[in-house]
Coordinates of C-alpha atoms and ligand atoms in Angstrom, one line a residue:
M54 CA 215.1 125.8 32.3
F55 CA 211.5 126.7 32.1
D56 CA 210.6 124.9 35.3
R57 CA 213.8 123.9 37.1
A58 CA 212.2 122.3 40.2
A59 CA 210.1 120.0 38.0
E60 CA 212.7 119.3 35.4
T61 CA 215.5 118.3 37.8
M62 CA 213.3 116.5 40.4
P63 CA 215.2 113.7 42.0
R64 CA 214.2 110.2 40.8
A65 CA 212.7 109.0 44.0
Q66 CA 210.5 112.1 44.3
L67 CA 209.5 111.8 40.6
A68 CA 208.6 108.2 41.1
A69 CA 206.5 109.0 44.1
L70 CA 204.7 111.7 42.3
Q71 CA 204.0 109.4 39.3
L72 CA 202.6 106.7 41.6
E73 CA 200.2 109.1 43.3
R74 CA 199.1 110.6 39.9
L75 CA 198.8 107.2 38.3
K76 CA 196.5 105.9 41.0
K77 CA 194.2 108.9 40.5
T78 CA 194.3 108.5 36.7
L79 CA 193.3 104.8 36.9
D80 CA 190.5 105.6 39.3
R81 CA 189.2 108.4 37.1
A82 CA 189.3 106.2 34.0
Y83 CA 187.6 103.3 35.7
R84 CA 184.8 105.5 37.2
A85 CA 184.1 107.8 34.3
V86 CA 184.9 105.9 31.0
P87 CA 182.8 102.7 30.3
H88 CA 185.4 101.5 27.9
Y89 CA 188.1 101.3 30.6
R90 CA 185.7 99.9 33.2
A91 CA 184.8 97.0 30.8
R92 CA 188.5 96.4 29.8
F93 CA 189.7 96.4 33.5
D94 CA 186.9 94.1 34.5
E95 CA 187.8 91.7 31.6
A96 CA 191.4 91.7 32.7
G97 CA 190.3 91.2 36.3
V98 CA 192.1 94.3 37.6
K99 CA 190.8 97.2 39.7
P100 CA 192.6 100.6 40.2
D101 CA 193.3 99.6 43.8
D102 CA 195.4 96.7 42.6
L103 CA 198.1 99.1 41.7
T104 CA 200.6 99.5 44.5
S105 CA 203.8 100.2 42.6
L106 CA 204.6 101.7 39.2
A107 CA 205.5 98.2 37.9
D108 CA 202.0 97.1 38.5
I109 CA 200.9 99.1 35.5
A110 CA 201.9 96.1 33.4
R111 CA 198.8 94.2 34.8
F112 CA 196.5 96.8 33.2
P113 CA 195.1 96.5 29.6
L114 CA 196.7 98.3 26.7
T115 CA 194.8 101.0 24.7
Q116 CA 195.1 101.6 21.0
K117 CA 193.9 103.8 18.2
T118 CA 191.1 101.5 17.3
D119 CA 189.6 102.0 20.8
L120 CA 189.3 105.7 20.1
R121 CA 187.7 105.0 16.7
D122 CA 185.3 102.5 18.3
N123 CA 184.2 105.1 20.8
Y124 CA 183.9 107.9 18.2
P125 CA 183.4 110.7 18.8
F126 CA 183.2 111.4 22.5
G127 CA 183.0 107.9 24.1
M128 CA 186.5 108.0 25.7
F129 CA 186.1 111.3 27.5
A130 CA 186.1 111.2 31.3
V131 CA 184.4 114.6 31.7
P132 CA 181.0 115.9 30.6
R133 CA 181.2 117.5 27.1
E134 CA 180.5 121.0 28.7
E135 CA 183.9 120.8 30.4
L136 CA 185.8 120.5 27.1
L137 CA 187.3 123.7 25.9
R138 CA 188.7 122.3 22.7
I139 CA 188.6 119.4 20.3
H140 CA 191.3 118.2 17.9
A141 CA 191.2 115.3 15.5
S142 CA 193.5 113.3 13.3
S143 CA 192.7 113.3 9.6
G144 CA 192.5 109.5 9.6
T145 CA 193.5 108.1 6.2
T146 CA 191.2 105.2 6.7
G147 CA 187.9 105.2 8.6
K148 CA 186.8 107.8 11.2
P149 CA 189.1 110.4 12.6
T150 CA 190.6 110.1 16.1
V151 CA 189.0 112.7 18.3
V152 CA 190.7 114.2 21.3
G153 CA 189.6 116.8 23.8
Y154 CA 190.9 119.1 26.5
T155 CA 189.6 120.8 29.7
K156 CA 190.9 124.2 30.7
H157 CA 193.4 122.5 33.0
D158 CA 194.5 120.2 30.1
L159 CA 195.1 123.2 27.8
E160 CA 197.2 124.9 30.5
T161 CA 199.3 121.8 31.1
W162 CA 199.8 121.5 27.3
S163 CA 201.0 125.1 27.0
E164 CA 203.3 124.6 30.0
L165 CA 204.9 121.4 28.7
M166 CA 205.3 122.8 25.2
A167 CA 207.0 125.9 26.7
R168 CA 209.2 123.6 28.8
S169 CA 210.1 121.6 25.6
M170 CA 210.9 124.7 23.6
A171 CA 213.1 126.1 26.4
S172 CA 214.9 122.8 26.7
A173 CA 215.6 123.0 22.9
G174 CA 217.2 126.4 23.5
A175 CA 214.4 128.8 22.8
L176 CA 214.4 132.0 24.9
P177 CA 211.5 134.1 26.1
D178 CA 212.3 137.0 23.8
D179 CA 212.6 134.9 20.6
I180 CA 210.5 135.3 17.5
V181 CA 208.9 132.0 16.7
H182 CA 207.9 131.3 13.1
N183 CA 205.2 128.6 13.4
A184 CA 204.8 126.8 10.1
Y185 CA 202.9 123.8 11.6
G186 CA 199.4 123.5 10.2
Y187 CA 196.7 125.2 12.2
G188 CA 193.4 123.5 12.6
L189 CA 192.3 120.1 13.8
F190 CA 195.9 118.9 13.7
T191 CA 197.5 119.5 17.1
G192 CA 200.9 120.8 15.8
G193 CA 199.9 124.4 15.0
L194 CA 198.0 125.4 18.1
G195 CA 200.2 123.2 20.3
A196 CA 203.4 125.1 19.3
H197 CA 201.5 128.4 19.2
Y198 CA 200.3 128.4 22.8
G199 CA 203.6 126.9 24.1
A200 CA 205.6 129.7 22.5
E201 CA 203.3 132.3 23.9
R202 CA 203.5 130.7 27.4
L203 CA 207.3 130.9 27.1
G204 CA 207.0 134.6 26.3
C205 CA 208.0 134.5 22.7
T206 CA 206.6 136.5 19.8
V207 CA 204.6 134.1 17.6
V208 CA 204.2 134.4 13.9
P209 CA 201.3 132.1 13.2
V210 CA 202.0 131.5 9.5
S211 CA 200.8 127.8 9.3
G212 CA 201.8 125.6 6.3
G213 CA 202.0 126.5 2.6
G214 CA 203.0 129.6 0.6
T215 CA 206.6 128.7 0.9
E216 CA 208.1 131.8 -0.8
R217 CA 206.1 134.1 1.5
Q218 CA 207.4 132.0 4.5
V219 CA 211.0 132.7 3.4
S220 CA 210.3 136.4 3.1
L221 CA 208.7 136.5 6.5
L222 CA 211.4 134.5 8.1
K223 CA 213.9 137.0 6.8
D224 CA 212.0 140.2 7.3
F225 CA 210.8 139.5 10.8
G226 CA 214.2 138.0 11.8
A227 CA 212.7 134.8 13.3
N228 CA 214.9 133.0 15.8
V229 CA 213.0 129.7 16.0
L230 CA 211.3 127.8 13.1
C231 CA 208.6 125.2 14.1
S232 CA 207.6 122.8 11.3
T233 CA 207.8 119.3 10.1
P234 CA 211.4 118.4 9.1
S235 CA 210.3 117.7 5.5
Y236 CA 208.6 121.1 5.3
A237 CA 211.8 122.8 6.7
L238 CA 213.7 121.2 3.8
N239 CA 211.2 122.7 1.4
I240 CA 211.7 126.1 3.0
A241 CA 215.5 125.7 2.8
E242 CA 215.3 124.8 -0.9
V243 CA 213.0 127.7 -1.8
A244 CA 215.2 130.1 0.2
E245 CA 218.2 128.9 -1.9
Q246 CA 216.3 129.4 -5.1
M247 CA 215.2 132.9 -4.0
G248 CA 218.8 133.8 -3.2
A249 CA 217.8 134.4 0.5
D250 CA 220.6 133.1 2.7
L251 CA 218.8 132.1 5.9
R252 CA 222.2 131.0 7.4
Q253 CA 223.0 134.7 7.7
A254 CA 219.6 135.4 9.3
P255 CA 218.9 135.4 13.1
L256 CA 217.4 132.0 12.8
R257 CA 219.0 129.8 15.5
I258 CA 216.8 126.8 16.2
G259 CA 214.5 124.5 14.3
L260 CA 211.9 122.6 16.3
F261 CA 211.0 119.7 14.1
G262 CA 208.5 116.9 14.7
A263 CA 205.3 115.1 13.7
E264 CA 207.1 112.7 11.4
P265 CA 210.2 110.5 11.7
W266 CA 213.4 111.9 10.4
S267 CA 217.0 110.7 10.2
D268 CA 220.2 112.1 11.7
A269 CA 221.4 112.6 8.1
M270 CA 218.4 114.9 7.5
R271 CA 219.2 116.7 10.8
R272 CA 222.7 117.5 9.7
D273 CA 221.5 118.6 6.2
L274 CA 218.9 121.0 7.7
E275 CA 221.5 122.4 10.2
A276 CA 223.9 123.1 7.4
R277 CA 221.4 124.6 5.0
L278 CA 219.5 126.8 7.5
G279 CA 222.4 127.6 9.9
I280 CA 220.5 126.3 12.9
R281 CA 220.5 123.6 15.5
A282 CA 217.7 121.2 14.4
M283 CA 215.9 119.8 17.5
D284 CA 213.5 116.9 17.7
V285 CA 210.2 117.4 19.5
Y286 CA 207.8 114.5 20.1
G287 CA 204.1 114.1 20.7
L288 CA 201.0 112.6 19.5
S289 CA 197.4 113.9 19.7
E290 CA 196.1 110.9 21.6
I291 CA 198.4 111.7 24.5
M292 CA 198.4 115.5 24.3
G293 CA 200.0 116.8 21.1
P294 CA 203.5 118.1 20.6
G295 CA 205.5 118.6 23.8
V296 CA 205.2 115.1 25.3
A297 CA 209.0 115.0 25.0
C298 CA 211.8 117.2 23.5
E299 CA 215.5 117.2 23.0
C300 CA 217.7 119.3 25.2
T301 CA 220.8 120.9 23.8
A302 CA 222.8 117.7 24.4
Q303 CA 220.9 116.3 21.3
N304 CA 221.1 112.8 22.8
G305 CA 217.5 111.6 23.2
L306 CA 214.3 113.4 24.0
H307 CA 213.4 114.1 27.6
G308 CA 209.9 112.6 28.3
W309 CA 208.1 114.7 30.9
E310 CA 207.6 112.1 33.6
D311 CA 205.6 114.3 36.0
H312 CA 202.8 114.1 33.4
F313 CA 203.4 110.8 31.6
L314 CA 204.5 107.3 32.4
F315 CA 206.7 105.8 29.7
E316 CA 207.2 102.0 29.1
T317 CA 208.4 99.9 26.2
I318 CA 206.8 96.6 25.2
D319 CA 207.6 93.8 22.8
P320 CA 205.1 94.6 20.0
E321 CA 204.6 90.9 19.3
T322 CA 204.2 89.4 22.8
L323 CA 203.0 92.7 24.3
Q324 CA 205.1 92.0 27.4
P325 CA 207.0 94.9 29.1
L326 CA 210.7 95.2 28.3
P327 CA 213.5 96.0 30.6
R328 CA 214.7 99.6 30.5
G329 CA 217.1 100.2 27.6
A330 CA 215.6 97.4 25.4
V331 CA 214.3 98.4 21.9
G332 CA 210.5 98.1 21.7
E333 CA 207.2 99.9 21.2
L334 CA 206.7 103.0 23.2
V335 CA 203.6 102.9 25.5
I336 CA 202.5 106.0 27.3
T337 CA 200.0 106.5 30.2
T338 CA 198.9 110.1 30.9
L339 CA 199.1 111.1 34.6
T340 CA 197.3 114.5 34.7
K341 CA 194.9 114.5 31.8
E342 CA 191.4 115.2 32.8
A343 CA 189.3 115.0 29.6
L344 CA 191.0 112.1 28.0
P345 CA 193.0 109.9 30.3
M346 CA 195.0 107.4 28.3
I347 CA 196.0 104.1 29.9
R348 CA 198.9 102.3 28.3
Y349 CA 198.5 103.8 24.9
R350 CA 200.4 101.9 22.1
T351 CA 202.2 104.6 20.1
R352 CA 203.5 102.3 17.4
D353 CA 206.8 104.2 17.7
I354 CA 209.8 101.9 18.0
T355 CA 212.5 103.3 20.4
R356 CA 214.3 102.6 23.7
L357 CA 214.3 104.5 27.0
S358 CA 217.3 105.7 29.0
N359 CA 217.6 106.7 32.6
E360 CA 221.3 107.6 32.3
P361 CA 222.1 111.0 33.6
C362 CA 222.0 113.8 31.0
A363 CA 224.6 116.5 30.6
C364 CA 221.9 119.2 30.8
G365 CA 221.0 118.2 34.4
R366 CA 217.4 117.2 33.8
S367 CA 216.4 114.1 35.6
H368 CA 213.6 113.0 33.2
I369 CA 213.9 109.9 31.1
R370 CA 215.2 110.1 27.6
I371 CA 213.4 108.6 24.6
M372 CA 216.0 107.8 22.0
R373 CA 215.1 109.4 18.7
V374 CA 212.2 107.6 17.0
T375 CA 213.4 106.8 13.5
G376 CA 210.5 104.5 12.6
R377 CA 206.9 103.7 13.4
D378 CA 205.6 100.2 13.4
D379 CA 202.9 101.4 11.0
D380 CA 205.5 102.7 8.5
M381 CA 207.6 99.6 8.4
L382 CA 207.7 98.1 4.9
I383 CA 208.4 94.5 4.3
I384 CA 210.1 94.2 0.9
R385 CA 211.0 90.6 -0.1
G386 CA 211.2 89.6 3.5
V387 CA 213.4 92.5 4.6
N388 CA 212.0 95.1 7.1
V389 CA 212.6 98.6 6.0
Y390 CA 211.7 102.0 7.5
P391 CA 211.6 105.0 5.1
S392 CA 213.9 106.9 7.4
Q393 CA 216.6 104.2 6.8
V394 CA 216.4 104.9 3.0
E395 CA 216.5 108.6 3.9
S396 CA 219.8 108.1 5.8
V397 CA 221.4 106.7 2.6
L398 CA 220.1 109.4 0.3
V399 CA 220.8 112.6 2.3
G400 CA 224.3 113.8 1.5
F401 CA 224.7 111.3 -1.3
P402 CA 226.9 113.0 -3.9
G403 CA 224.8 114.5 -6.8
I404 CA 221.5 113.5 -5.1
A405 CA 219.1 116.0 -3.5
P406 CA 217.4 115.0 -0.2
H407 CA 214.0 114.6 -1.7
Y408 CA 212.6 111.1 -2.2
Q409 CA 209.5 109.0 -2.5
L410 CA 209.2 105.2 -2.2
V411 CA 206.8 103.6 -4.7
L412 CA 205.6 100.1 -3.9
T413 CA 204.3 97.9 -6.7
R414 CA 203.5 94.2 -6.9
D415 CA 205.1 92.2 -9.7
K416 CA 203.3 88.8 -9.7
A417 CA 203.6 87.9 -6.0
L418 CA 206.7 89.9 -5.3
D419 CA 206.7 93.4 -3.7
T420 CA 209.0 95.8 -5.4
M421 CA 210.2 99.1 -4.0
T422 CA 211.2 101.9 -6.4
V423 CA 213.1 104.7 -4.8
E424 CA 212.5 108.0 -6.7
V425 CA 215.2 110.5 -6.1
E426 CA 216.4 113.7 -7.7
M427 CA 219.7 114.8 -9.0
T428 CA 221.0 118.1 -7.6
P429 CA 220.6 121.1 -9.9
D430 CA 224.4 121.2 -10.5
A431 CA 224.8 117.5 -11.3
S432 CA 223.2 117.8 -14.8
L433 CA 223.5 114.2 -15.6
D434 CA 222.7 112.8 -19.1
D435 CA 220.7 109.6 -19.5
A436 CA 223.7 107.4 -19.1
G437 CA 224.9 109.4 -16.1
R438 CA 221.5 108.9 -14.4
V439 CA 221.6 105.2 -14.9
R440 CA 225.1 105.0 -13.4
K441 CA 224.0 107.2 -10.5
A442 CA 220.9 105.0 -9.9
A443 CA 223.1 101.9 -9.9
E444 CA 225.4 103.5 -7.3
V445 CA 222.4 104.4 -5.0
T446 CA 220.9 100.9 -5.5
H447 CA 224.2 99.4 -4.4
H448 CA 224.5 101.6 -1.3
I449 CA 220.9 100.8 -0.2
K450 CA 221.5 97.1 -0.7
S451 CA 224.8 97.1 1.3
L452 CA 223.5 99.4 4.1
I453 CA 219.9 98.2 4.6
G454 CA 220.0 94.8 2.9
V455 CA 217.1 95.4 0.6
T456 CA 217.1 95.2 -3.2
C457 CA 215.3 98.1 -4.8
K458 CA 215.0 99.9 -8.1
V459 CA 216.3 103.5 -8.1
V460 CA 215.0 106.2 -10.6
V461 CA 217.0 109.5 -10.8
K462 CA 214.6 112.3 -11.7
S463 CA 215.3 115.9 -12.7
P464 CA 215.4 118.7 -10.0
G465 CA 211.9 119.5 -8.8
E466 CA 210.2 116.3 -10.0
V467 CA 209.8 114.7 -6.6
P468 CA 206.7 116.3 -4.8
R469 CA 207.7 118.7 -2.0
S470 CA 206.2 118.5 1.5
Q471 CA 203.6 121.0 2.5
G472 CA 203.4 119.7 6.0
K473 CA 203.5 116.0 6.6
A474 CA 205.6 114.4 3.9
V475 CA 204.1 111.5 1.8
R476 CA 207.1 109.2 1.7
V477 CA 205.4 106.1 0.5
K478 CA 203.2 105.7 -2.5
D479 CA 201.6 102.2 -2.3
Q480 CA 200.4 101.1 -5.7
R481 CA 200.3 97.4 -4.8
A482 CA 196.5 97.2 -4.5
V483 CA 196.1 99.1 -7.8
A484 CA 198.3 96.8 -9.6
G485 CA 196.4 93.8 -8.1
Ligands
ZN80 ZN1 219.2 116.7 28.7

């Protein structure tokens, strides 16, 4: 373990530490951020009202729009001069979400990312091939500094140029690959086309995050790359990657409770849920200086577990996030997450694990077309494609309950991920 004392801290001690840090965080937010002061006053709560961890439920929730409304620096609790770095989300609509870090925040981030990588099985002497995008996105620099903090040799390759990535992975003998799962799949495929067998390479671990992915995709990546594929979780509003990570038990992600408080709420009623119930993950930062986040709504749907873990870590486990509230599609009254469709497609005989969901509107009805690819060796004729499409349609209907159209394309026709995969093409507005 990277930090055994912290990672195995007994529950009572961990809870006491959380309470102490939570009080300080609420106090700092109330004093230094006008947004929080106004929201707390509206809700009729003061930082002093918190006497137990459960009291957090009395405090107002924060969401992405609060960051946008206070663009760019309105949510910061420190003077701008104390910020050492800024990151921002691209923001598909409206203004980007801006986050910032003090020196201490950056140190904590490196520390937690190092802790995460070690819990996933990375070792100080490993070579880490970092294919997360560098820049305003937190993935690249987050993994970079974490790996350096752990004592690894970092190859800061960033995204894109997949053939070169395969050569570097092989030539340098990387042990750990950091990327989005969809980009890892792209790397695996290009490696196969180049005749480079990465399963024979020293590559041992994939540290994958920044997008939801299914267990079926995990098994596929593990088989194709000869690795253990580990899930790492984070979001820039809270810190970036390293908020939580799987341990080698691969049974949920340990959320680092000495720095964050995790809750789940009912996304409709916004009421807190008992431990173990499925709901929206809400996170409060406990040590962030520049950007304290009070009860941030992540939109990720999951459940939390306090059951003891085989690895000996005492920190809570966040069960793998397979869907985001934002990603949920409602097709003819049925709720569907893209990752559910992925589970059906990955490993389907004759079908490659590349897919895109195209949404169109036919009169008042929403229609989902699943574009998939046949594997290179399937070589189906037109009639064969129609039969294969019917088979896939039937499986999606029986496993997820949604009726969709399936189109089987030729190998290479579905766009490949260069970072974050675009799983859904929404053409409903275009079609009117
Ligand atoms: Zn564990």
